[in-house]
XYZ file of C-alpha atoms in Angstrom:
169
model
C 29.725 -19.914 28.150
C 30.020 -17.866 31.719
C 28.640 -14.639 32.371
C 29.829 -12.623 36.019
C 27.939 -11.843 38.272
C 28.722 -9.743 41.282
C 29.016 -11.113 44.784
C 28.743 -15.061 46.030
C 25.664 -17.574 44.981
C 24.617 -18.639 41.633
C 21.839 -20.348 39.710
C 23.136 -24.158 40.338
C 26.454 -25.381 42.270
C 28.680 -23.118 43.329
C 30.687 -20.128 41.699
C 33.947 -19.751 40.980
C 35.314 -17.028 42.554
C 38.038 -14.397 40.523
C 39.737 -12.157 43.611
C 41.057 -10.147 40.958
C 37.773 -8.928 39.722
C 35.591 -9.629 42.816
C 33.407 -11.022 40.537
C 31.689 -14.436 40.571
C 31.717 -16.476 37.499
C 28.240 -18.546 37.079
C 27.315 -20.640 34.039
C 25.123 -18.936 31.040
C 21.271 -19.801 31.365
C 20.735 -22.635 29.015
C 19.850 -21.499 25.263
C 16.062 -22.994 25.683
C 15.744 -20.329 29.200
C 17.076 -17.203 27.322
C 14.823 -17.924 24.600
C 12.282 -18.094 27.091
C 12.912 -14.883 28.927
C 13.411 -13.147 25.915
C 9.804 -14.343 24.565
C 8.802 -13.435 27.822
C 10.421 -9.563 28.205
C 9.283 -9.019 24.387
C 5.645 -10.377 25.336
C 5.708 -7.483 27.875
C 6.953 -4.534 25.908
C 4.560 -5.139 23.671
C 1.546 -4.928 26.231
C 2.840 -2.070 27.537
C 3.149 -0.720 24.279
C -0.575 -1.768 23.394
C -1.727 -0.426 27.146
C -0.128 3.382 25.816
C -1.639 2.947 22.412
C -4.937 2.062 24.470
C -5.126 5.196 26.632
C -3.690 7.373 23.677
C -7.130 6.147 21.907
C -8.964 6.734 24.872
C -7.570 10.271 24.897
C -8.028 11.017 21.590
C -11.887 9.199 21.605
C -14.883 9.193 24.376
C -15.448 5.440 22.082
C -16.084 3.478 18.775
C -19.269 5.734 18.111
C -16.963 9.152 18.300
C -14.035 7.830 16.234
C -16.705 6.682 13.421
C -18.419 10.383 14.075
C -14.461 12.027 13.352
C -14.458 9.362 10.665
C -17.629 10.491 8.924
C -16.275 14.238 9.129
C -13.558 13.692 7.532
C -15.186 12.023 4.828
C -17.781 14.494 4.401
C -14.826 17.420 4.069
C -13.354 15.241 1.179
C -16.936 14.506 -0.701
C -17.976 18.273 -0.112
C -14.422 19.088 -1.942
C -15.508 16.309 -4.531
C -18.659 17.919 -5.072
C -17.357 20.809 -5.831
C -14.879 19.415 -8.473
C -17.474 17.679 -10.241
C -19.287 21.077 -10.741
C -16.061 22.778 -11.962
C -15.528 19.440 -14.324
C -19.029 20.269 -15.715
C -18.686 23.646 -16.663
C -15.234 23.359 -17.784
C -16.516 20.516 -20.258
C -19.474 22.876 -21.378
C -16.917 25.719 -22.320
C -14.642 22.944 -24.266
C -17.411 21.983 -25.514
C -18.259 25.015 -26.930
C -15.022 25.976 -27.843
C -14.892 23.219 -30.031
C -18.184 24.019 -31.879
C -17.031 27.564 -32.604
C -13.654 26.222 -33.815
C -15.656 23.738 -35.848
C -18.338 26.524 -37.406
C -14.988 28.434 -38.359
C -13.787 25.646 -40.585
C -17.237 24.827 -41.652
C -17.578 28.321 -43.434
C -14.052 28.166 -44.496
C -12.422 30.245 -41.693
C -9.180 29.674 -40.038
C -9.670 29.141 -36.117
C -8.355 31.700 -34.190
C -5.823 31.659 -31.604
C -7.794 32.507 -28.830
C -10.071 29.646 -29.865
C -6.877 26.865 -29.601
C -5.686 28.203 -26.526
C -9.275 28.392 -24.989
C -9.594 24.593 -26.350
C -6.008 23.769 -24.737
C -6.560 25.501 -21.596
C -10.192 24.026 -20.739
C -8.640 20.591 -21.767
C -5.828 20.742 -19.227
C -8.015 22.317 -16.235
C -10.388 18.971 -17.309
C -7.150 16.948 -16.969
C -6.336 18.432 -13.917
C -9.956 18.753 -12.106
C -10.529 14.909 -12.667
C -6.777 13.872 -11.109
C -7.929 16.262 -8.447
C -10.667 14.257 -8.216
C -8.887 10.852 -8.474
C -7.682 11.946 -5.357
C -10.360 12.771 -3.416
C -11.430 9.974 -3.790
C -8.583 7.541 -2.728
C -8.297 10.276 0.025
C -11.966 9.316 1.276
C -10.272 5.511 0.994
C -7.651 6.005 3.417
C -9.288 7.830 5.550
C -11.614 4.551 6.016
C -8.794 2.388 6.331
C -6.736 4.377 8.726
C -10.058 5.018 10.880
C -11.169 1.209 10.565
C -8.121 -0.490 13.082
C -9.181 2.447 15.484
C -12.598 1.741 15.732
C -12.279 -2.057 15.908
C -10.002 -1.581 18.967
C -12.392 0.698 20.228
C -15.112 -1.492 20.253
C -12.991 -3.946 21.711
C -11.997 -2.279 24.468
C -15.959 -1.216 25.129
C -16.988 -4.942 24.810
C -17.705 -6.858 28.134
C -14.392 -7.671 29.351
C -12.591 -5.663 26.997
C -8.958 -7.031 26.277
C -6.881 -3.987 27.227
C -3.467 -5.943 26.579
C -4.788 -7.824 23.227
C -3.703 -5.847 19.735
């Protein structure tokens, strides 16, 4: 395997020359070297990749103590929304509840139950339905918002140790 090269010289020996081209012809690195230098180039995009992650963190956080404080607001949004849900679930399952016991006093004395009573029971049993997905979610919202905040502050606090590693992921 050759690869050109322009002008005179070469890695070992000497080239062989193409007039037609003005190109010098020098053997290929040996498999084991471009292996190397690839390890090597790939080794450095990655720091430099990690060294813009680095400042972007740095921009985006004075340190570990201020990404946990965004952390904990963000949590505290979500619970506060959760909160509120589980005082919505509450009434809505006191209203159901006495839905129900009207539509069962009806057939006790022998009445039919009304319309408005099996919509009432349908529609508070749906909003339920809804209002505790709604807060299924909340809480594997409050989840990933620990796990996306938890790499960040673990870099932080490495890069705030003695010596931090700015390179290391």
């Amino acid at each position: 395997m050759w690869r050109k090269v322009l002008g005179a010289g070469g890695a070992s020996g000497r080239p062989r020359f193409n007039p037609a081209d003005g190109c010098a012809a020098v053997p290929a690195a040996p498999p084991e070297e471009q292996a190397r230098r690839r390890a090597q180039m790939e080794a450095q995009r990655q720091a430099e990749a990690q060294g813009r992650r680095d400042q972007e963190l740095r921009r985006l956080y004075a340190g570990p103590g201020d990404a946990e404080r965004a952390r904990d607001r963000q949590i505290e949004a979500l619970t506060l929304k959760l909160n509120y849900a589980s005082n919505n679930l509450e009434q809505l399952e006191k209203k159901l509840a006495d839905e129900v016991h009207d539509a069962a006093r009806a057939e006790r004395s022998g009445r039919a139950v009304s319309d408005n009573n099996r919509e009432a029971i349908d529609r508070y049993s749906r909003q339920i339905d809804e209002t505790r997905q709604r807060m299924a979610g909340f809480h594997a919202d409050i989840e990933a918002v620990r796990i996306q905040y938890r790499p960040i502050i673990e870099r932080l606090r490495t890069l705030d140790a003695p010596g931090g590693d700015t390179n290391a992921p």
